[in-house]
């Protein structure tokens, strides 16, 4: 990136922070309604090892659907291309918890990042791993270099108590034969996965392997192949923001993934990964300030994939 990337991030941060405080907290998960709505942080990890953060970038938050990229990575690492027999790779154009297209496509989710797709990924991991929740956690601990990272029981329990649509999705997919395990076990794992908490610094570092051809920055460990990394990045670009994915590609021009906790991770292959957090969401369920900040950064740095 241009040598003045720090000032570009600072300027983007200050501009996004000065905007009228738009958006709403994700109150349908009770625990997320308790978050301080004024929180705002951003952190960039460059693949040359340098990094930079501003604002509340060391405050932990619930990464929610951002974890779907990590479960997809582990599924691809575990069984390879066979996962595409059970999940498609198309943008959905509908809400992240929509049941509509599952009927049309006979229980095959449109992509791995909508809830139905991530639930099928959880089912695949349960089938192919000895202990999916434990093995997934070990995988993310290794990626993040956070040996004490753990699931948040408080957040997972809050989601389990109110996640009726996800229960419906899982059972509906099961009726088509695309869930092989007990739906209750699959959903428990899904809610645990979404309950992980990190800060922007930890998150941008965790995702840096996708900016680095599938290899960890700290020791060069090969997590997935360069080709697999490219495919995950392609899916993040086309499907990472639900029915706002086209808008994000148009305005920001980077592969990325959002979560209803207000986090967004985006990356520029062979250059950097960046994580931003602001808990107030726009009508599409993506961080209002986070989207604005990333648009500013890529516009003024002229460093996007387009």
PDB file of C-alpha atoms in Angstrom:
ATOM      1  CA  UNK A   1       0.000   0.000   0.000  1.00  0.00           C
ATOM      2  CA  UNK A   2       1.055   3.582  -0.406  1.00  0.00           C
ATOM      3  CA  UNK A   3       3.494   4.637   2.309  1.00  0.00           C
ATOM      4  CA  UNK A   4       0.934   7.064   3.727  1.00  0.00           C
ATOM      5  CA  UNK A   5      -1.556   4.298   4.562  1.00  0.00           C
ATOM      6  CA  UNK A   6      -1.605   5.386   8.232  1.00  0.00           C
ATOM      7  CA  UNK A   7      -2.861   8.862   7.371  1.00  0.00           C
ATOM      8  CA  UNK A   8      -5.373   7.382   4.889  1.00  0.00           C
ATOM      9  CA  UNK A   9      -6.795   5.133   7.640  1.00  0.00           C
ATOM     10  CA  UNK A  10      -6.811   8.005  10.145  1.00  0.00           C
ATOM     11  CA  UNK A  11      -8.632  10.268   7.700  1.00  0.00           C
ATOM     12  CA  UNK A  12     -11.164   7.535   6.855  1.00  0.00           C
ATOM     13  CA  UNK A  13     -11.694   6.861  10.555  1.00  0.00           C
ATOM     14  CA  UNK A  14     -12.232  10.528  11.396  1.00  0.00           C
ATOM     15  CA  UNK A  15     -14.613  11.030   8.480  1.00  0.00           C
ATOM     16  CA  UNK A  16     -16.695   7.940   9.329  1.00  0.00           C
ATOM     17  CA  UNK A  17     -16.732   8.908  13.015  1.00  0.00           C
ATOM     18  CA  UNK A  18     -18.014  12.401  12.185  1.00  0.00           C
ATOM     19  CA  UNK A  19     -20.991  11.074  10.228  1.00  0.00           C
ATOM     20  CA  UNK A  20     -24.425  11.292  11.776  1.00  0.00           C
ATOM     21  CA  UNK A  21     -24.804   8.323  14.114  1.00  0.00           C
ATOM     22  CA  UNK A  22     -26.872   6.131  11.825  1.00  0.00           C
ATOM     23  CA  UNK A  23     -27.747   2.474  12.120  1.00  0.00           C
ATOM     24  CA  UNK A  24     -29.112   0.213  14.852  1.00  0.00           C
ATOM     25  CA  UNK A  25     -27.734  -2.459  17.147  1.00  0.00           C
ATOM     26  CA  UNK A  26     -28.605  -6.098  16.377  1.00  0.00           C
ATOM     27  CA  UNK A  27     -31.176  -6.382  19.138  1.00  0.00           C
ATOM     28  CA  UNK A  28     -32.617  -9.709  17.951  1.00  0.00           C
ATOM     29  CA  UNK A  29     -29.666 -11.343  19.724  1.00  0.00           C
ATOM     30  CA  UNK A  30     -30.292  -9.982  23.255  1.00  0.00           C
ATOM     31  CA  UNK A  31     -26.633 -10.039  24.284  1.00  0.00           C
ATOM     32  CA  UNK A  32     -25.627  -7.831  21.326  1.00  0.00           C
ATOM     33  CA  UNK A  33     -28.135  -5.174  22.399  1.00  0.00           C
ATOM     34  CA  UNK A  34     -25.924  -4.474  25.447  1.00  0.00           C
ATOM     35  CA  UNK A  35     -22.920  -3.282  23.419  1.00  0.00           C
ATOM     36  CA  UNK A  36     -21.829   0.375  23.636  1.00  0.00           C
ATOM     37  CA  UNK A  37     -23.022   1.775  20.258  1.00  0.00           C
ATOM     38  CA  UNK A  38     -20.293   4.456  20.193  1.00  0.00           C
ATOM     39  CA  UNK A  39     -17.464   1.912  19.892  1.00  0.00           C
ATOM     40  CA  UNK A  40     -15.402   2.301  16.717  1.00  0.00           C
ATOM     41  CA  UNK A  41     -12.029   0.822  15.867  1.00  0.00           C
ATOM     42  CA  UNK A  42      -9.950  -0.265  12.904  1.00  0.00           C
ATOM     43  CA  UNK A  43      -6.722  -2.223  12.509  1.00  0.00           C
ATOM     44  CA  UNK A  44      -4.652  -3.140   9.457  1.00  0.00           C
ATOM     45  CA  UNK A  45      -2.142  -5.996   9.273  1.00  0.00           C
ATOM     46  CA  UNK A  46       0.188  -5.826   6.274  1.00  0.00           C
ATOM     47  CA  UNK A  47       1.852  -8.966   4.990  1.00  0.00           C
ATOM     48  CA  UNK A  48       5.271  -7.349   5.452  1.00  0.00           C
ATOM     49  CA  UNK A  49       4.575  -7.562   9.189  1.00  0.00           C
ATOM     50  CA  UNK A  50       3.799  -3.903   9.856  1.00  0.00           C
ATOM     51  CA  UNK A  51       0.450  -2.942  11.327  1.00  0.00           C
ATOM     52  CA  UNK A  52      -1.569   0.048  12.432  1.00  0.00           C
ATOM     53  CA  UNK A  53      -4.700   0.615  14.506  1.00  0.00           C
ATOM     54  CA  UNK A  54      -6.833   3.522  15.694  1.00  0.00           C
ATOM     55  CA  UNK A  55      -9.859   3.926  17.967  1.00  0.00           C
ATOM     56  CA  UNK A  56     -11.258   0.995  19.964  1.00  0.00           C
ATOM     57  CA  UNK A  57      -9.240  -1.578  18.004  1.00  0.00           C
ATOM     58  CA  UNK A  58      -8.248  -3.485  21.151  1.00  0.00           C
ATOM     59  CA  UNK A  59     -11.812  -3.886  22.425  1.00  0.00           C
ATOM     60  CA  UNK A  60     -13.206  -7.385  21.892  1.00  0.00           C
ATOM     61  CA  UNK A  61     -16.530  -7.887  20.145  1.00  0.00           C
ATOM     62  CA  UNK A  62     -18.646 -10.770  18.898  1.00  0.00           C
ATOM     63  CA  UNK A  63     -17.384 -11.668  15.402  1.00  0.00           C
ATOM     64  CA  UNK A  64     -20.605 -13.536  14.545  1.00  0.00           C
ATOM     65  CA  UNK A  65     -20.824 -14.376  10.805  1.00  0.00           C
ATOM     66  CA  UNK A  66     -17.189 -13.442  10.168  1.00  0.00           C
ATOM     67  CA  UNK A  67     -16.462 -16.874  11.682  1.00  0.00           C
ATOM     68  CA  UNK A  68     -18.210 -18.462   8.666  1.00  0.00           C
ATOM     69  CA  UNK A  69     -15.100 -17.774   6.570  1.00  0.00           C
ATOM     70  CA  UNK A  70     -12.996 -19.721   9.075  1.00  0.00           C
ATOM     71  CA  UNK A  71     -15.371 -22.696   9.193  1.00  0.00           C
ATOM     72  CA  UNK A  72     -15.437 -22.728   5.375  1.00  0.00           C
ATOM     73  CA  UNK A  73     -11.625 -22.713   5.365  1.00  0.00           C
ATOM     74  CA  UNK A  74     -11.509 -25.684   7.723  1.00  0.00           C
ATOM     75  CA  UNK A  75     -14.116 -27.577   5.660  1.00  0.00           C
ATOM     76  CA  UNK A  76     -12.131 -27.024   2.445  1.00  0.00           C
ATOM     77  CA  UNK A  77      -8.938 -28.035   4.238  1.00  0.00           C
ATOM     78  CA  UNK A  78     -10.687 -31.187   5.526  1.00  0.00           C
ATOM     79  CA  UNK A  79     -12.574 -32.543   2.481  1.00  0.00           C
ATOM     80  CA  UNK A  80     -11.581 -30.262  -0.406  1.00  0.00           C
ATOM     81  CA  UNK A  81     -13.814 -29.698  -3.403  1.00  0.00           C
ATOM     82  CA  UNK A  82     -16.434 -32.209  -2.266  1.00  0.00           C
ATOM     83  CA  UNK A  83     -18.112 -29.526  -0.168  1.00  0.00           C
ATOM     84  CA  UNK A  84     -19.495 -27.954  -3.372  1.00  0.00           C
ATOM     85  CA  UNK A  85     -21.796 -30.971  -3.819  1.00  0.00           C
ATOM     86  CA  UNK A  86     -23.748 -29.645  -0.843  1.00  0.00           C
ATOM     87  CA  UNK A  87     -23.453 -25.859  -1.172  1.00  0.00           C
ATOM     88  CA  UNK A  88     -23.545 -23.506  -4.148  1.00  0.00           C
ATOM     89  CA  UNK A  89     -21.289 -20.488  -4.777  1.00  0.00           C
ATOM     90  CA  UNK A  90     -23.861 -17.938  -5.978  1.00  0.00           C
ATOM     91  CA  UNK A  91     -24.878 -14.636  -4.344  1.00  0.00           C
ATOM     92  CA  UNK A  92     -28.261 -15.083  -2.693  1.00  0.00           C
ATOM     93  CA  UNK A  93     -29.857 -11.669  -3.221  1.00  0.00           C
ATOM     94  CA  UNK A  94     -32.020 -12.401  -0.178  1.00  0.00           C
ATOM     95  CA  UNK A  95     -31.672 -11.919   3.579  1.00  0.00           C
ATOM     96  CA  UNK A  96     -29.031 -13.953   5.397  1.00  0.00           C
ATOM     97  CA  UNK A  97     -31.667 -16.062   7.163  1.00  0.00           C
ATOM     98  CA  UNK A  98     -34.055 -16.491   4.230  1.00  0.00           C
ATOM     99  CA  UNK A  99     -35.843 -19.803   3.637  1.00  0.00           C
ATOM    100  CA  UNK A 100     -37.144 -18.856   0.196  1.00  0.00           C
ATOM    101  CA  UNK A 101     -34.395 -20.183  -2.060  1.00  0.00           C
ATOM    102  CA  UNK A 102     -33.966 -23.424  -0.120  1.00  0.00           C
ATOM    103  CA  UNK A 103     -37.312 -24.577  -1.448  1.00  0.00           C
ATOM    104  CA  UNK A 104     -36.363 -23.770  -5.037  1.00  0.00           C
ATOM    105  CA  UNK A 105     -32.935 -25.413  -4.799  1.00  0.00           C
ATOM    106  CA  UNK A 106     -34.060 -28.456  -2.816  1.00  0.00           C
ATOM    107  CA  UNK A 107     -32.084 -27.799   0.340  1.00  0.00           C
ATOM    108  CA  UNK A 108     -28.832 -26.647  -1.333  1.00  0.00           C
ATOM    109  CA  UNK A 109     -27.863 -23.248   0.157  1.00  0.00           C
ATOM    110  CA  UNK A 110     -26.862 -20.573  -2.341  1.00  0.00           C
ATOM    111  CA  UNK A 111     -23.450 -19.981  -0.711  1.00  0.00           C
ATOM    112  CA  UNK A 112     -21.495 -20.803   2.470  1.00  0.00           C
ATOM    113  CA  UNK A 113     -21.925 -17.358   4.060  1.00  0.00           C
ATOM    114  CA  UNK A 114     -25.690 -17.130   4.429  1.00  0.00           C
ATOM    115  CA  UNK A 115     -26.928 -18.861   7.578  1.00  0.00           C
ATOM    116  CA  UNK A 116     -28.210 -21.955   5.771  1.00  0.00           C
ATOM    117  CA  UNK A 117     -24.831 -22.436   4.049  1.00  0.00           C
ATOM    118  CA  UNK A 118     -22.880 -22.029   7.269  1.00  0.00           C
ATOM    119  CA  UNK A 119     -25.192 -24.531   8.984  1.00  0.00           C
ATOM    120  CA  UNK A 120     -24.423 -27.107   6.248  1.00  0.00           C
ATOM    121  CA  UNK A 121     -20.692 -26.399   6.727  1.00  0.00           C
ATOM    122  CA  UNK A 122     -21.114 -27.135  10.443  1.00  0.00           C
ATOM    123  CA  UNK A 123     -22.817 -30.421   9.537  1.00  0.00           C
ATOM    124  CA  UNK A 124     -19.906 -31.334   7.216  1.00  0.00           C
ATOM    125  CA  UNK A 125     -17.370 -30.616   9.970  1.00  0.00           C
ATOM    126  CA  UNK A 126     -19.304 -32.688  12.516  1.00  0.00           C
ATOM    127  CA  UNK A 127     -19.280 -35.618  10.079  1.00  0.00           C
ATOM    128  CA  UNK A 128     -15.577 -35.433   9.231  1.00  0.00           C
ATOM    129  CA  UNK A 129     -13.903 -34.307  12.471  1.00  0.00           C
ATOM    130  CA  UNK A 130     -13.552 -36.197  15.764  1.00  0.00           C
ATOM    131  CA  UNK A 131     -14.968 -33.311  17.789  1.00  0.00           C
ATOM    132  CA  UNK A 132     -16.019 -30.429  15.536  1.00  0.00           C
ATOM    133  CA  UNK A 133     -16.464 -27.672  18.178  1.00  0.00           C
ATOM    134  CA  UNK A 134     -13.133 -28.527  19.816  1.00  0.00           C
ATOM    135  CA  UNK A 135     -11.264 -29.034  16.520  1.00  0.00           C
ATOM    136  CA  UNK A 136     -12.625 -25.804  15.039  1.00  0.00           C
ATOM    137  CA  UNK A 137     -11.558 -23.870  18.129  1.00  0.00           C
ATOM    138  CA  UNK A 138      -8.057 -25.386  17.912  1.00  0.00           C
ATOM    139  CA  UNK A 139      -7.908 -24.397  14.240  1.00  0.00           C
ATOM    140  CA  UNK A 140      -8.835 -20.759  14.974  1.00  0.00           C
ATOM    141  CA  UNK A 141      -6.469 -20.623  17.964  1.00  0.00           C
ATOM    142  CA  UNK A 142      -3.640 -21.645  15.648  1.00  0.00           C
ATOM    143  CA  UNK A 143      -4.649 -19.162  12.932  1.00  0.00           C
ATOM    144  CA  UNK A 144      -4.942 -16.297  15.409  1.00  0.00           C
ATOM    145  CA  UNK A 145      -2.032 -17.261  17.689  1.00  0.00           C
ATOM    146  CA  UNK A 146      -4.511 -16.865  20.568  1.00  0.00           C
ATOM    147  CA  UNK A 147      -4.113 -20.061  22.653  1.00  0.00           C
ATOM    148  CA  UNK A 148      -6.769 -19.000  25.184  1.00  0.00           C
ATOM    149  CA  UNK A 149      -9.461 -18.068  22.622  1.00  0.00           C
ATOM    150  CA  UNK A 150     -12.761 -19.686  23.569  1.00  0.00           C
ATOM    151  CA  UNK A 151     -16.470 -19.614  22.800  1.00  0.00           C
ATOM    152  CA  UNK A 152     -18.659 -17.127  24.653  1.00  0.00           C
ATOM    153  CA  UNK A 153     -21.318 -19.135  26.501  1.00  0.00           C
ATOM    154  CA  UNK A 154     -23.212 -15.930  27.219  1.00  0.00           C
ATOM    155  CA  UNK A 155     -23.528 -14.999  23.540  1.00  0.00           C
ATOM    156  CA  UNK A 156     -24.116 -18.584  22.350  1.00  0.00           C
ATOM    157  CA  UNK A 157     -26.850 -19.094  24.957  1.00  0.00           C
ATOM    158  CA  UNK A 158     -28.434 -15.771  23.974  1.00  0.00           C
ATOM    159  CA  UNK A 159     -28.574 -16.907  20.335  1.00  0.00           C
ATOM    160  CA  UNK A 160     -29.846 -20.382  21.216  1.00  0.00           C
ATOM    161  CA  UNK A 161     -32.696 -18.850  23.195  1.00  0.00           C
ATOM    162  CA  UNK A 162     -33.899 -16.725  20.256  1.00  0.00           C
ATOM    163  CA  UNK A 163     -32.585 -18.443  17.115  1.00  0.00           C
ATOM    164  CA  UNK A 164     -35.903 -19.794  15.876  1.00  0.00           C
ATOM    165  CA  UNK A 165     -35.217 -19.029  12.210  1.00  0.00           C
ATOM    166  CA  UNK A 166     -31.916 -20.889  12.336  1.00  0.00           C
ATOM    167  CA  UNK A 167     -33.698 -23.864  13.906  1.00  0.00           C
ATOM    168  CA  UNK A 168     -36.243 -23.683  11.078  1.00  0.00           C
ATOM    169  CA  UNK A 169     -33.477 -23.457   8.444  1.00  0.00           C
ATOM    170  CA  UNK A 170     -31.644 -26.471   9.826  1.00  0.00           C
ATOM    171  CA  UNK A 171     -34.767 -28.618  10.018  1.00  0.00           C
ATOM    172  CA  UNK A 172     -35.891 -27.504   6.557  1.00  0.00           C
ATOM    173  CA  UNK A 173     -32.516 -28.494   5.048  1.00  0.00           C
ATOM    174  CA  UNK A 174     -32.697 -31.768   6.966  1.00  0.00           C
ATOM    175  CA  UNK A 175     -36.022 -32.495   5.260  1.00  0.00           C
ATOM    176  CA  UNK A 176     -34.179 -32.419   1.905  1.00  0.00           C
ATOM    177  CA  UNK A 177     -31.453 -34.737   3.224  1.00  0.00           C
ATOM    178  CA  UNK A 178     -28.682 -32.113   3.174  1.00  0.00           C
ATOM    179  CA  UNK A 179     -28.131 -32.244   6.953  1.00  0.00           C
ATOM    180  CA  UNK A 180     -26.705 -35.634   7.960  1.00  0.00           C
ATOM    181  CA  UNK A 181     -26.393 -35.193  11.736  1.00  0.00           C
ATOM    182  CA  UNK A 182     -28.825 -34.376  14.545  1.00  0.00           C
ATOM    183  CA  UNK A 183     -30.068 -30.789  13.939  1.00  0.00           C
ATOM    184  CA  UNK A 184     -29.694 -29.954  17.653  1.00  0.00           C
ATOM    185  CA  UNK A 185     -25.987 -30.886  17.548  1.00  0.00           C
ATOM    186  CA  UNK A 186     -25.441 -28.950  14.318  1.00  0.00           C
ATOM    187  CA  UNK A 187     -27.141 -25.835  15.722  1.00  0.00           C
ATOM    188  CA  UNK A 188     -25.196 -25.997  18.997  1.00  0.00           C
ATOM    189  CA  UNK A 189     -21.964 -25.944  17.025  1.00  0.00           C
ATOM    190  CA  UNK A 190     -23.234 -23.162  14.749  1.00  0.00           C
ATOM    191  CA  UNK A 191     -24.164 -20.928  17.699  1.00  0.00           C
ATOM    192  CA  UNK A 192     -20.823 -21.627  19.393  1.00  0.00           C
ATOM    193  CA  UNK A 193     -18.931 -20.778  16.208  1.00  0.00           C
ATOM    194  CA  UNK A 194     -20.690 -17.414  15.899  1.00  0.00           C
ATOM    195  CA  UNK A 195     -19.999 -16.572  19.562  1.00  0.00           C
ATOM    196  CA  UNK A 196     -16.228 -16.120  19.156  1.00  0.00           C
ATOM    197  CA  UNK A 197     -14.942 -12.752  20.338  1.00  0.00           C
ATOM    198  CA  UNK A 198     -11.867 -10.915  19.037  1.00  0.00           C
ATOM    199  CA  UNK A 199     -10.687  -7.350  18.669  1.00  0.00           C
ATOM    200  CA  UNK A 200      -9.805  -5.646  15.377  1.00  0.00           C
ATOM    201  CA  UNK A 201      -6.095  -6.269  15.834  1.00  0.00           C
ATOM    202  CA  UNK A 202      -6.603  -9.993  16.435  1.00  0.00           C
ATOM    203  CA  UNK A 203      -9.114 -10.287  13.612  1.00  0.00           C
ATOM    204  CA  UNK A 204      -7.011  -8.568  10.962  1.00  0.00           C
ATOM    205  CA  UNK A 205      -4.077 -10.788  11.932  1.00  0.00           C
ATOM    206  CA  UNK A 206      -6.220 -13.949  11.898  1.00  0.00           C
ATOM    207  CA  UNK A 207      -7.402 -13.235   8.347  1.00  0.00           C
ATOM    208  CA  UNK A 208      -3.978 -12.252   7.024  1.00  0.00           C
ATOM    209  CA  UNK A 209      -3.428 -15.808   5.711  1.00  0.00           C
ATOM    210  CA  UNK A 210      -6.038 -15.073   3.025  1.00  0.00           C
ATOM    211  CA  UNK A 211      -4.016 -12.033   1.940  1.00  0.00           C
ATOM    212  CA  UNK A 212      -0.875 -14.185   1.978  1.00  0.00           C
ATOM    213  CA  UNK A 213      -1.748 -17.000  -0.424  1.00  0.00           C
ATOM    214  CA  UNK A 214      -3.104 -19.292   2.300  1.00  0.00           C
ATOM    215  CA  UNK A 215      -0.044 -19.089   4.580  1.00  0.00           C
ATOM    216  CA  UNK A 216       0.285 -17.770   8.128  1.00  0.00           C
ATOM    217  CA  UNK A 217       2.323 -14.593   8.450  1.00  0.00           C
ATOM    218  CA  UNK A 218       4.093 -15.567  11.671  1.00  0.00           C
ATOM    219  CA  UNK A 219       5.741 -18.782  10.484  1.00  0.00           C
ATOM    220  CA  UNK A 220       4.755 -19.370   6.852  1.00  0.00           C
ATOM    221  CA  UNK A 221       2.634 -22.408   7.785  1.00  0.00           C
ATOM    222  CA  UNK A 222       0.463 -23.491   4.872  1.00  0.00           C
ATOM    223  CA  UNK A 223      -3.168 -23.373   5.988  1.00  0.00           C
ATOM    224  CA  UNK A 224      -4.718 -23.943   2.541  1.00  0.00           C
ATOM    225  CA  UNK A 225      -3.395 -23.823  -1.016  1.00  0.00           C
ATOM    226  CA  UNK A 226      -3.062 -20.571  -2.932  1.00  0.00           C
ATOM    227  CA  UNK A 227      -5.852 -21.743  -5.250  1.00  0.00           C
ATOM    228  CA  UNK A 228      -8.189 -22.478  -2.305  1.00  0.00           C
ATOM    229  CA  UNK A 229      -7.368 -19.089  -0.798  1.00  0.00           C
ATOM    230  CA  UNK A 230      -8.241 -17.424  -4.115  1.00  0.00           C
ATOM    231  CA  UNK A 231     -11.615 -19.175  -4.185  1.00  0.00           C
ATOM    232  CA  UNK A 232     -12.496 -18.165  -0.626  1.00  0.00           C
ATOM    233  CA  UNK A 233     -11.563 -14.566  -1.467  1.00  0.00           C
ATOM    234  CA  UNK A 234     -13.787 -14.730  -4.566  1.00  0.00           C
ATOM    235  CA  UNK A 235     -16.707 -15.910  -2.424  1.00  0.00           C
ATOM    236  CA  UNK A 236     -16.112 -13.116   0.082  1.00  0.00           C
ATOM    237  CA  UNK A 237     -16.221 -10.583  -2.743  1.00  0.00           C
ATOM    238  CA  UNK A 238     -19.468 -11.909  -4.240  1.00  0.00           C
ATOM    239  CA  UNK A 239     -21.288 -13.171  -1.124  1.00  0.00           C
ATOM    240  CA  UNK A 240     -19.656 -11.691   2.004  1.00  0.00           C
ATOM    241  CA  UNK A 241     -22.258  -8.999   2.652  1.00  0.00           C
ATOM    242  CA  UNK A 242     -25.525 -10.809   1.931  1.00  0.00           C
ATOM    243  CA  UNK A 243     -27.798  -8.735  -0.281  1.00  0.00           C
ATOM    244  CA  UNK A 244     -25.381  -5.780  -0.059  1.00  0.00           C
ATOM    245  CA  UNK A 245     -22.439  -7.722  -1.555  1.00  0.00           C
ATOM    246  CA  UNK A 246     -22.687  -5.972  -4.920  1.00  0.00           C
ATOM    247  CA  UNK A 247     -22.725  -2.591  -3.201  1.00  0.00           C
ATOM    248  CA  UNK A 248     -19.621  -3.452  -1.174  1.00  0.00           C
ATOM    249  CA  UNK A 249     -17.756  -4.683  -4.260  1.00  0.00           C
ATOM    250  CA  UNK A 250     -18.825  -1.529  -6.112  1.00  0.00           C
ATOM    251  CA  UNK A 251     -17.844   0.957  -3.391  1.00  0.00           C
ATOM    252  CA  UNK A 252     -14.965  -0.803  -1.612  1.00  0.00           C
ATOM    253  CA  UNK A 253     -13.672  -3.326  -4.135  1.00  0.00           C
ATOM    254  CA  UNK A 254     -12.228  -5.886  -1.711  1.00  0.00           C
ATOM    255  CA  UNK A 255     -13.123  -9.418  -0.612  1.00  0.00           C
ATOM    256  CA  UNK A 256     -14.674  -9.115   2.840  1.00  0.00           C
ATOM    257  CA  UNK A 257     -17.076 -10.501   5.409  1.00  0.00           C
ATOM    258  CA  UNK A 258     -19.382  -8.780   7.831  1.00  0.00           C
ATOM    259  CA  UNK A 259     -21.004  -9.881  11.066  1.00  0.00           C
ATOM    260  CA  UNK A 260     -24.045  -8.576  12.941  1.00  0.00           C
ATOM    261  CA  UNK A 261     -21.768  -7.773  15.877  1.00  0.00           C
ATOM    262  CA  UNK A 262     -20.690  -4.777  13.764  1.00  0.00           C
ATOM    263  CA  UNK A 263     -17.384  -6.203  12.587  1.00  0.00           C
ATOM    264  CA  UNK A 264     -16.066  -6.303   9.020  1.00  0.00           C
ATOM    265  CA  UNK A 265     -12.892  -7.951   7.746  1.00  0.00           C
ATOM    266  CA  UNK A 266     -11.595  -7.113   4.271  1.00  0.00           C
ATOM    267  CA  UNK A 267      -8.353  -7.928   2.521  1.00  0.00           C
ATOM    268  CA  UNK A 268      -6.245  -6.974  -0.448  1.00  0.00           C
ATOM    269  CA  UNK A 269      -4.401 -10.089  -1.676  1.00  0.00           C
ATOM    270  CA  UNK A 270      -0.595  -9.906  -1.343  1.00  0.00           C
ATOM    271  CA  UNK A 271      -0.907  -6.644   0.608  1.00  0.00           C
ATOM    272  CA  UNK A 272      -2.995  -6.419   3.771  1.00  0.00           C
ATOM    273  CA  UNK A 273      -6.004  -7.445   5.793  1.00  0.00           C
ATOM    274  CA  UNK A 274      -8.077  -4.873   7.669  1.00  0.00           C
ATOM    275  CA  UNK A 275     -10.691  -5.250  10.398  1.00  0.00           C
ATOM    276  CA  UNK A 276     -13.132  -2.570  11.455  1.00  0.00           C
ATOM    277  CA  UNK A 277     -15.753  -2.567  14.197  1.00  0.00           C
ATOM    278  CA  UNK A 278     -18.695  -0.279  14.789  1.00  0.00           C
ATOM    279  CA  UNK A 279     -21.774  -2.000  16.235  1.00  0.00           C
ATOM    280  CA  UNK A 280     -24.548   0.056  14.645  1.00  0.00           C
ATOM    281  CA  UNK A 281     -25.821  -1.708  11.517  1.00  0.00           C
ATOM    282  CA  UNK A 282     -27.366  -0.392   8.320  1.00  0.00           C
ATOM    283  CA  UNK A 283     -30.689  -1.855   7.072  1.00  0.00           C
ATOM    284  CA  UNK A 284     -28.820  -4.763   5.411  1.00  0.00           C
ATOM    285  CA  UNK A 285     -27.200  -5.875   8.674  1.00  0.00           C
ATOM    286  CA  UNK A 286     -23.717  -4.487   7.924  1.00  0.00           C
ATOM    287  CA  UNK A 287     -21.758  -1.959  10.006  1.00  0.00           C
ATOM    288  CA  UNK A 288     -22.735   1.550   8.895  1.00  0.00           C
ATOM    289  CA  UNK A 289     -19.470   3.255   9.865  1.00  0.00           C
ATOM    290  CA  UNK A 290     -17.379   0.230   8.938  1.00  0.00           C
ATOM    291  CA  UNK A 291     -18.622   0.304   5.338  1.00  0.00           C
ATOM    292  CA  UNK A 292     -17.946   4.048   5.071  1.00  0.00           C
ATOM    293  CA  UNK A 293     -14.443   3.751   6.498  1.00  0.00           C
ATOM    294  CA  UNK A 294     -13.433   0.968   4.105  1.00  0.00           C
ATOM    295  CA  UNK A 295     -14.827   2.884   1.147  1.00  0.00           C
ATOM    296  CA  UNK A 296     -12.692   5.875   2.143  1.00  0.00           C
ATOM    297  CA  UNK A 297      -9.554   3.756   2.607  1.00  0.00           C
ATOM    298  CA  UNK A 298      -9.738   2.046  -0.790  1.00  0.00           C
ATOM    299  CA  UNK A 299     -10.792   5.225  -2.617  1.00  0.00           C
ATOM    300  CA  UNK A 300      -7.911   7.318  -1.280  1.00  0.00           C
ATOM    301  CA  UNK A 301      -5.248   4.609  -1.299  1.00  0.00           C
ATOM    302  CA  UNK A 302      -6.307   3.410  -4.760  1.00  0.00           C
ATOM    303  CA  UNK A 303      -5.539  -0.044  -3.428  1.00  0.00           C
ATOM    304  CA  UNK A 304      -8.435  -2.343  -4.222  1.00  0.00           C
ATOM    305  CA  UNK A 305      -8.600  -5.355  -6.528  1.00  0.00           C
ATOM    306  CA  UNK A 306     -10.227  -3.325  -9.310  1.00  0.00           C
TER     307      UNK A 306
END
